[in-house]
Every structure is written in C-alpha cells, then in structure tokens.
C-alpha cells in the first residue's frame, strides 16, 4: 500500500515497520500462533473481518475480498488502520479461545489509562452516530451477520476478526438525555492485541464499516 504524502506519515511509518516484520517471518509460524488458515502452496492467509472473507498474500500483503460484493467497503484492502491492525495481529498477537465473558475497555490491560481517549474516539462516535438511528443500526448489523442480544435498546454481538468478538450496545436518546453506547470485547482480545491503542483501532475500524454502510 502506498502512502505518497508526508501527511500520511502517522500511518505510513508504522505500516512500513510492520510490513518488514511480516515479510521476514515464516507465514506458517504466524498462521499457527494467530490460528489463521494459511495455504502454503498459494501463499495466502484467509482472514475474516467484519463479515467479509479476505485472502491476504505473503510476502506482498495484498488483500482481496472473496464475498459480500453488496457491502461495497473493504477496509483490509485499502484502509491503513485496518491493514496495520491485522499486520500487528499476525506478527505479534496470539489466538486463544474465548470463554464467553466480555470485557469493557477499562478491564483490559492499560484500558483505565486510555479510557478517555477510547470514550471520545469510539463510544461517543458510536452513540452519536447511531443512537438516534436505531433502525439503520439494526439493518446494518443484520447485514454483517451480527446476532441480536437483549442488552440496551439495540444490542448486537459480531465477529470482528477470526474468533474475536465485539458487542455493540446502544441506548436511544430523547429530549432529556443524549444517546449512549457501550463496546465490549470478548476476553481473548488482550492476547490478540497487547496494546490499548490496538483496541481503540478495533473500535475505529468497526465503526468505520458501519458508517460506510449507512451511506
């Protein structure tokens, strides 16, 4: 992926750093540690992200979606934050089974330290983006294959990345109170992404998909 402008250095420099690590590692080792299917003959990982299946090449790191032509937005192909996030998972993260428990951002390592940033960047964005558009929110969540849950005025559980799950909960605003939201992470996330910043990017990417699909 090209970052031709200096203004993109915030994403270009991490991308260049992690792509070098990715290309230097054995893909079989990454596949085993992250529990991501890998076809050694074709040199392709198979990755699910927000309801879409992608093939991702090694060592080039080119992504191509295989399904869901109706969605029209494929962040693993051209969104820098999603591409860097998946690079970090493949090169640093580890897969573990979820127990069924979900964590708030405050409950993950370093989450208390970065909560204010996460609240503004993700929770408020979800609340004010969809808190007064519950029907549109439900339509989009149904479209990505999310499962409705009983929490909130509208709540859904969905797979963000292979075997890593999120819950988005919304409470509708009214004349007296603004809309509110909560984002919960399956308890295997802290092994998959070791930094609090990564979890904020998870929120960025997932809400970005919802925003793109709402247009």
PDB file of C-alpha atoms in Angstrom:
ATOM      1  CA  UNK A   1       0.000   0.000   0.000  1.00  0.00           C
ATOM      2  CA  UNK A   2       1.399   3.416  -0.954  1.00  0.00           C
ATOM      3  CA  UNK A   3       1.478   6.467   1.322  1.00  0.00           C
ATOM      4  CA  UNK A   4       2.720   9.138  -1.096  1.00  0.00           C
ATOM      5  CA  UNK A   5       2.196  12.193   1.089  1.00  0.00           C
ATOM      6  CA  UNK A   6       4.061  13.339   4.164  1.00  0.00           C
ATOM      7  CA  UNK A   7       0.741  13.974   5.931  1.00  0.00           C
ATOM      8  CA  UNK A   8       0.264  10.212   5.948  1.00  0.00           C
ATOM      9  CA  UNK A   9       3.453   9.585   7.962  1.00  0.00           C
ATOM     10  CA  UNK A  10       1.469   8.742  11.118  1.00  0.00           C
ATOM     11  CA  UNK A  11       0.241   5.631   9.321  1.00  0.00           C
ATOM     12  CA  UNK A  12       2.945   5.214   6.687  1.00  0.00           C
ATOM     13  CA  UNK A  13       5.797   4.762   9.177  1.00  0.00           C
ATOM     14  CA  UNK A  14       4.088   2.049  11.284  1.00  0.00           C
ATOM     15  CA  UNK A  15       2.942   0.326   8.109  1.00  0.00           C
ATOM     16  CA  UNK A  16       6.488   0.248   6.724  1.00  0.00           C
ATOM     17  CA  UNK A  17       7.771  -1.038  10.068  1.00  0.00           C
ATOM     18  CA  UNK A  18       5.296  -3.895  10.380  1.00  0.00           C
ATOM     19  CA  UNK A  19       5.357  -4.909   6.734  1.00  0.00           C
ATOM     20  CA  UNK A  20       9.105  -5.538   7.067  1.00  0.00           C
ATOM     21  CA  UNK A  21       8.487  -7.741  10.098  1.00  0.00           C
ATOM     22  CA  UNK A  22       5.664  -9.558   8.293  1.00  0.00           C
ATOM     23  CA  UNK A  23       7.856 -10.256   5.275  1.00  0.00           C
ATOM     24  CA  UNK A  24      10.707 -11.509   7.449  1.00  0.00           C
ATOM     25  CA  UNK A  25       8.606 -14.049   9.373  1.00  0.00           C
ATOM     26  CA  UNK A  26       7.604 -17.553   8.369  1.00  0.00           C
ATOM     27  CA  UNK A  27       3.933 -17.466   7.365  1.00  0.00           C
ATOM     28  CA  UNK A  28       3.353 -20.922   8.861  1.00  0.00           C
ATOM     29  CA  UNK A  29       4.503 -19.613  12.247  1.00  0.00           C
ATOM     30  CA  UNK A  30       2.181 -16.625  12.050  1.00  0.00           C
ATOM     31  CA  UNK A  31      -0.713 -18.837  10.979  1.00  0.00           C
ATOM     32  CA  UNK A  32      -0.155 -21.247  13.852  1.00  0.00           C
ATOM     33  CA  UNK A  33       0.186 -18.573  16.540  1.00  0.00           C
ATOM     34  CA  UNK A  34      -2.770 -16.490  15.311  1.00  0.00           C
ATOM     35  CA  UNK A  35      -4.877 -19.525  14.289  1.00  0.00           C
ATOM     36  CA  UNK A  36      -5.370 -18.086  10.810  1.00  0.00           C
ATOM     37  CA  UNK A  37      -5.744 -20.547   7.893  1.00  0.00           C
ATOM     38  CA  UNK A  38      -2.773 -20.449   5.507  1.00  0.00           C
ATOM     39  CA  UNK A  39      -2.398 -22.092   2.104  1.00  0.00           C
ATOM     40  CA  UNK A  40       1.346 -22.696   1.705  1.00  0.00           C
ATOM     41  CA  UNK A  41       1.051 -23.564  -1.988  1.00  0.00           C
ATOM     42  CA  UNK A  42      -0.765 -20.346  -2.879  1.00  0.00           C
ATOM     43  CA  UNK A  43       0.925 -18.354  -0.077  1.00  0.00           C
ATOM     44  CA  UNK A  44      -2.415 -16.959   1.092  1.00  0.00           C
ATOM     45  CA  UNK A  45      -3.933 -16.350   4.515  1.00  0.00           C
ATOM     46  CA  UNK A  46      -7.731 -16.492   4.849  1.00  0.00           C
ATOM     47  CA  UNK A  47      -8.956 -13.758   7.172  1.00  0.00           C
ATOM     48  CA  UNK A  48     -12.475 -12.760   8.184  1.00  0.00           C
ATOM     49  CA  UNK A  49     -13.004  -9.100   9.044  1.00  0.00           C
ATOM     50  CA  UNK A  50     -16.406  -7.570   9.798  1.00  0.00           C
ATOM     51  CA  UNK A  51     -18.393 -10.215   7.967  1.00  0.00           C
ATOM     52  CA  UNK A  52     -16.184 -10.336   4.857  1.00  0.00           C
ATOM     53  CA  UNK A  53     -13.694 -13.089   3.939  1.00  0.00           C
ATOM     54  CA  UNK A  54     -10.352 -11.969   2.508  1.00  0.00           C
ATOM     55  CA  UNK A  55      -7.351 -13.714   1.031  1.00  0.00           C
ATOM     56  CA  UNK A  56      -4.120 -12.000   2.071  1.00  0.00           C
ATOM     57  CA  UNK A  57      -0.878 -12.794   0.300  1.00  0.00           C
ATOM     58  CA  UNK A  58       2.540 -13.353   1.804  1.00  0.00           C
ATOM     59  CA  UNK A  59       5.009 -11.707   1.482  1.00  0.00           C
ATOM     60  CA  UNK A  60       3.326  -8.937  -0.581  1.00  0.00           C
ATOM     61  CA  UNK A  61       0.462  -8.377   1.887  1.00  0.00           C
ATOM     62  CA  UNK A  62      -2.099  -7.808  -0.833  1.00  0.00           C
ATOM     63  CA  UNK A  63      -5.710  -8.345   0.268  1.00  0.00           C
ATOM     64  CA  UNK A  64      -8.670  -9.358  -1.873  1.00  0.00           C
ATOM     65  CA  UNK A  65     -12.226  -9.883  -0.659  1.00  0.00           C
ATOM     66  CA  UNK A  66     -13.893 -13.123  -1.690  1.00  0.00           C
ATOM     67  CA  UNK A  67     -17.530 -12.434  -0.883  1.00  0.00           C
ATOM     68  CA  UNK A  68     -20.088  -9.810   0.096  1.00  0.00           C
ATOM     69  CA  UNK A  69     -20.000  -7.702  -3.053  1.00  0.00           C
ATOM     70  CA  UNK A  70     -23.056  -5.919  -1.648  1.00  0.00           C
ATOM     71  CA  UNK A  71     -21.149  -4.261   1.187  1.00  0.00           C
ATOM     72  CA  UNK A  72     -19.011  -2.066  -1.041  1.00  0.00           C
ATOM     73  CA  UNK A  73     -16.426  -1.188   1.632  1.00  0.00           C
ATOM     74  CA  UNK A  74     -13.436  -3.448   2.269  1.00  0.00           C
ATOM     75  CA  UNK A  75     -11.053  -1.929   4.838  1.00  0.00           C
ATOM     76  CA  UNK A  76      -8.470  -4.693   4.643  1.00  0.00           C
ATOM     77  CA  UNK A  77      -7.890  -3.789   1.001  1.00  0.00           C
ATOM     78  CA  UNK A  78      -7.267  -0.055   1.357  1.00  0.00           C
ATOM     79  CA  UNK A  79      -7.829   1.331   4.896  1.00  0.00           C
ATOM     80  CA  UNK A  80      -4.439   1.932   6.519  1.00  0.00           C
ATOM     81  CA  UNK A  81      -5.640   1.499  10.101  1.00  0.00           C
ATOM     82  CA  UNK A  82      -7.231  -1.897   9.363  1.00  0.00           C
ATOM     83  CA  UNK A  83      -4.201  -3.098   7.412  1.00  0.00           C
ATOM     84  CA  UNK A  84      -1.784  -2.098  10.181  1.00  0.00           C
ATOM     85  CA  UNK A  85      -4.022  -3.666  12.832  1.00  0.00           C
ATOM     86  CA  UNK A  86      -4.092  -7.036  11.037  1.00  0.00           C
ATOM     87  CA  UNK A  87      -0.332  -6.844  10.467  1.00  0.00           C
ATOM     88  CA  UNK A  88       0.125  -6.381  14.204  1.00  0.00           C
ATOM     89  CA  UNK A  89      -2.098  -9.356  14.944  1.00  0.00           C
ATOM     90  CA  UNK A  90      -0.258 -11.600  12.509  1.00  0.00           C
ATOM     91  CA  UNK A  91       3.202 -10.577  13.712  1.00  0.00           C
ATOM     92  CA  UNK A  92       2.614 -10.089  17.459  1.00  0.00           C
ATOM     93  CA  UNK A  93      -0.745 -11.472  18.569  1.00  0.00           C
ATOM     94  CA  UNK A  94      -1.767 -14.903  19.761  1.00  0.00           C
ATOM     95  CA  UNK A  95      -5.044 -16.739  19.391  1.00  0.00           C
ATOM     96  CA  UNK A  96      -6.884 -18.123  22.381  1.00  0.00           C
ATOM     97  CA  UNK A  97     -10.424 -19.451  22.783  1.00  0.00           C
ATOM     98  CA  UNK A  98     -12.951 -17.057  24.260  1.00  0.00           C
ATOM     99  CA  UNK A  99     -14.725 -18.204  27.436  1.00  0.00           C
ATOM    100  CA  UNK A 100     -17.941 -16.320  26.703  1.00  0.00           C
ATOM    101  CA  UNK A 101     -17.056 -13.445  29.011  1.00  0.00           C
ATOM    102  CA  UNK A 102     -16.927  -9.904  27.615  1.00  0.00           C
ATOM    103  CA  UNK A 103     -14.767  -7.053  28.884  1.00  0.00           C
ATOM    104  CA  UNK A 104     -15.205  -3.310  28.940  1.00  0.00           C
ATOM    105  CA  UNK A 105     -12.310  -1.208  27.716  1.00  0.00           C
ATOM    106  CA  UNK A 106     -11.481  -0.312  31.329  1.00  0.00           C
ATOM    107  CA  UNK A 107     -10.995  -4.010  32.118  1.00  0.00           C
ATOM    108  CA  UNK A 108      -8.316  -4.664  29.513  1.00  0.00           C
ATOM    109  CA  UNK A 109      -4.632  -4.010  30.309  1.00  0.00           C
ATOM    110  CA  UNK A 110      -3.913  -0.247  30.176  1.00  0.00           C
ATOM    111  CA  UNK A 111      -7.590   0.376  29.480  1.00  0.00           C
ATOM    112  CA  UNK A 112      -8.078   2.611  32.504  1.00  0.00           C
ATOM    113  CA  UNK A 113      -5.168   4.799  31.389  1.00  0.00           C
ATOM    114  CA  UNK A 114      -6.524   5.344  27.869  1.00  0.00           C
ATOM    115  CA  UNK A 115     -10.246   5.217  28.611  1.00  0.00           C
ATOM    116  CA  UNK A 116     -10.931   8.930  27.981  1.00  0.00           C
ATOM    117  CA  UNK A 117      -9.403   8.687  24.529  1.00  0.00           C
ATOM    118  CA  UNK A 118     -11.333   5.491  23.770  1.00  0.00           C
ATOM    119  CA  UNK A 119     -14.549   7.034  25.040  1.00  0.00           C
ATOM    120  CA  UNK A 120     -14.281  10.023  22.739  1.00  0.00           C
ATOM    121  CA  UNK A 121     -12.878   8.152  19.784  1.00  0.00           C
ATOM    122  CA  UNK A 122     -15.202   5.128  19.819  1.00  0.00           C
ATOM    123  CA  UNK A 123     -18.017   5.098  22.387  1.00  0.00           C
ATOM    124  CA  UNK A 124     -19.228   8.646  21.726  1.00  0.00           C
ATOM    125  CA  UNK A 125     -18.790   8.137  17.993  1.00  0.00           C
ATOM    126  CA  UNK A 126     -20.993   5.033  18.113  1.00  0.00           C
ATOM    127  CA  UNK A 127     -23.559   6.704  20.367  1.00  0.00           C
ATOM    128  CA  UNK A 128     -23.949   9.913  18.379  1.00  0.00           C
ATOM    129  CA  UNK A 129     -23.602   8.184  15.020  1.00  0.00           C
ATOM    130  CA  UNK A 130     -26.381   5.660  15.592  1.00  0.00           C
ATOM    131  CA  UNK A 131     -28.100   6.368  18.923  1.00  0.00           C
ATOM    132  CA  UNK A 132     -30.928   8.185  17.161  1.00  0.00           C
ATOM    133  CA  UNK A 133     -30.866   5.862  14.134  1.00  0.00           C
ATOM    134  CA  UNK A 134     -31.629   2.524  15.743  1.00  0.00           C
ATOM    135  CA  UNK A 135     -33.429   1.087  12.734  1.00  0.00           C
ATOM    136  CA  UNK A 136     -30.494   1.872  10.453  1.00  0.00           C
ATOM    137  CA  UNK A 137     -28.134   0.409  13.068  1.00  0.00           C
ATOM    138  CA  UNK A 138     -30.191  -2.798  13.237  1.00  0.00           C
ATOM    139  CA  UNK A 139     -30.307  -3.048   9.463  1.00  0.00           C
ATOM    140  CA  UNK A 140     -26.528  -2.755   9.167  1.00  0.00           C
ATOM    141  CA  UNK A 141     -25.839  -5.201  11.974  1.00  0.00           C
ATOM    142  CA  UNK A 142     -28.194  -7.735  10.436  1.00  0.00           C
ATOM    143  CA  UNK A 143     -26.399  -7.241   7.121  1.00  0.00           C
ATOM    144  CA  UNK A 144     -22.978  -8.146   8.574  1.00  0.00           C
ATOM    145  CA  UNK A 145     -24.411 -11.234  10.254  1.00  0.00           C
ATOM    146  CA  UNK A 146     -24.419  -9.909  13.814  1.00  0.00           C
ATOM    147  CA  UNK A 147     -26.561 -11.669  16.422  1.00  0.00           C
ATOM    148  CA  UNK A 148     -29.038  -9.561  18.411  1.00  0.00           C
ATOM    149  CA  UNK A 149     -28.680  -9.616  22.191  1.00  0.00           C
ATOM    150  CA  UNK A 150     -31.015  -8.341  24.881  1.00  0.00           C
ATOM    151  CA  UNK A 151     -28.797  -5.583  26.296  1.00  0.00           C
ATOM    152  CA  UNK A 152     -29.565  -1.922  25.553  1.00  0.00           C
ATOM    153  CA  UNK A 153     -32.257  -0.535  23.288  1.00  0.00           C
ATOM    154  CA  UNK A 154     -30.331  -2.230  20.487  1.00  0.00           C
ATOM    155  CA  UNK A 155     -27.503  -4.671  21.117  1.00  0.00           C
ATOM    156  CA  UNK A 156     -25.548  -6.984  18.815  1.00  0.00           C
ATOM    157  CA  UNK A 157     -22.678  -9.431  19.028  1.00  0.00           C
ATOM    158  CA  UNK A 158     -20.496  -9.986  15.968  1.00  0.00           C
ATOM    159  CA  UNK A 159     -17.157 -11.375  14.880  1.00  0.00           C
ATOM    160  CA  UNK A 160     -14.646  -8.598  14.295  1.00  0.00           C
ATOM    161  CA  UNK A 161     -11.712 -10.770  13.245  1.00  0.00           C
ATOM    162  CA  UNK A 162     -11.286 -14.558  13.219  1.00  0.00           C
ATOM    163  CA  UNK A 163     -12.769 -15.747  16.560  1.00  0.00           C
ATOM    164  CA  UNK A 164     -12.543 -12.282  18.145  1.00  0.00           C
ATOM    165  CA  UNK A 165     -15.953 -10.876  19.029  1.00  0.00           C
ATOM    166  CA  UNK A 166     -17.407  -7.468  19.863  1.00  0.00           C
ATOM    167  CA  UNK A 167     -20.678  -6.362  21.385  1.00  0.00           C
ATOM    168  CA  UNK A 168     -22.153  -3.002  20.412  1.00  0.00           C
ATOM    169  CA  UNK A 169     -24.872  -1.709  22.736  1.00  0.00           C
ATOM    170  CA  UNK A 170     -26.950   1.411  22.109  1.00  0.00           C
ATOM    171  CA  UNK A 171     -29.430   3.370  24.212  1.00  0.00           C
ATOM    172  CA  UNK A 172     -31.608   5.797  22.280  1.00  0.00           C
ATOM    173  CA  UNK A 173     -31.514   9.470  23.115  1.00  0.00           C
ATOM    174  CA  UNK A 174     -34.559  11.600  23.880  1.00  0.00           C
ATOM    175  CA  UNK A 175     -35.354  15.220  24.732  1.00  0.00           C
ATOM    176  CA  UNK A 176     -33.885  14.828  28.209  1.00  0.00           C
ATOM    177  CA  UNK A 177     -30.880  12.532  27.728  1.00  0.00           C
ATOM    178  CA  UNK A 178     -28.371  12.122  24.878  1.00  0.00           C
ATOM    179  CA  UNK A 179     -27.857   8.704  23.296  1.00  0.00           C
ATOM    180  CA  UNK A 180     -25.288   6.427  24.913  1.00  0.00           C
ATOM    181  CA  UNK A 181     -23.334   3.344  23.931  1.00  0.00           C
ATOM    182  CA  UNK A 182     -21.063   0.614  25.199  1.00  0.00           C
ATOM    183  CA  UNK A 183     -18.480  -1.517  23.409  1.00  0.00           C
ATOM    184  CA  UNK A 184     -17.475  -4.880  24.860  1.00  0.00           C
ATOM    185  CA  UNK A 185     -14.614  -7.187  23.831  1.00  0.00           C
ATOM    186  CA  UNK A 186     -14.507 -10.986  24.043  1.00  0.00           C
ATOM    187  CA  UNK A 187     -11.986 -11.974  26.701  1.00  0.00           C
ATOM    188  CA  UNK A 188      -9.452 -13.336  24.184  1.00  0.00           C
ATOM    189  CA  UNK A 189      -8.773  -9.829  22.817  1.00  0.00           C
ATOM    190  CA  UNK A 190      -5.963  -8.971  25.297  1.00  0.00           C
ATOM    191  CA  UNK A 191      -3.851 -11.856  23.961  1.00  0.00           C
ATOM    192  CA  UNK A 192      -4.581 -10.943  20.354  1.00  0.00           C
ATOM    193  CA  UNK A 193      -3.758  -7.247  20.801  1.00  0.00           C
ATOM    194  CA  UNK A 194      -1.393  -6.375  23.599  1.00  0.00           C
ATOM    195  CA  UNK A 195      -1.680  -2.581  23.481  1.00  0.00           C
ATOM    196  CA  UNK A 196      -4.626  -0.421  24.484  1.00  0.00           C
ATOM    197  CA  UNK A 197      -4.193   1.598  21.293  1.00  0.00           C
ATOM    198  CA  UNK A 198      -4.905  -1.523  19.247  1.00  0.00           C
ATOM    199  CA  UNK A 199      -8.288  -1.907  20.916  1.00  0.00           C
ATOM    200  CA  UNK A 200      -9.142   1.689  20.036  1.00  0.00           C
ATOM    201  CA  UNK A 201      -8.255   0.926  16.411  1.00  0.00           C
ATOM    202  CA  UNK A 202     -10.598  -2.086  16.596  1.00  0.00           C
ATOM    203  CA  UNK A 203     -13.331   0.395  17.502  1.00  0.00           C
ATOM    204  CA  UNK A 204     -12.262   2.776  14.738  1.00  0.00           C
ATOM    205  CA  UNK A 205     -12.319   0.083  12.070  1.00  0.00           C
ATOM    206  CA  UNK A 206     -15.614  -1.486  13.105  1.00  0.00           C
ATOM    207  CA  UNK A 207     -17.463   1.826  13.448  1.00  0.00           C
ATOM    208  CA  UNK A 208     -15.924   2.935  10.160  1.00  0.00           C
ATOM    209  CA  UNK A 209     -17.510  -0.062   8.452  1.00  0.00           C
ATOM    210  CA  UNK A 210     -20.894   0.799   9.961  1.00  0.00           C
ATOM    211  CA  UNK A 211     -20.554   4.431   8.836  1.00  0.00           C
ATOM    212  CA  UNK A 212     -19.623   3.397   5.294  1.00  0.00           C
ATOM    213  CA  UNK A 213     -22.585   1.030   5.095  1.00  0.00           C
ATOM    214  CA  UNK A 214     -25.006   3.689   6.360  1.00  0.00           C
ATOM    215  CA  UNK A 215     -24.447   5.949   3.357  1.00  0.00           C
TER     216      UNK A 215
END
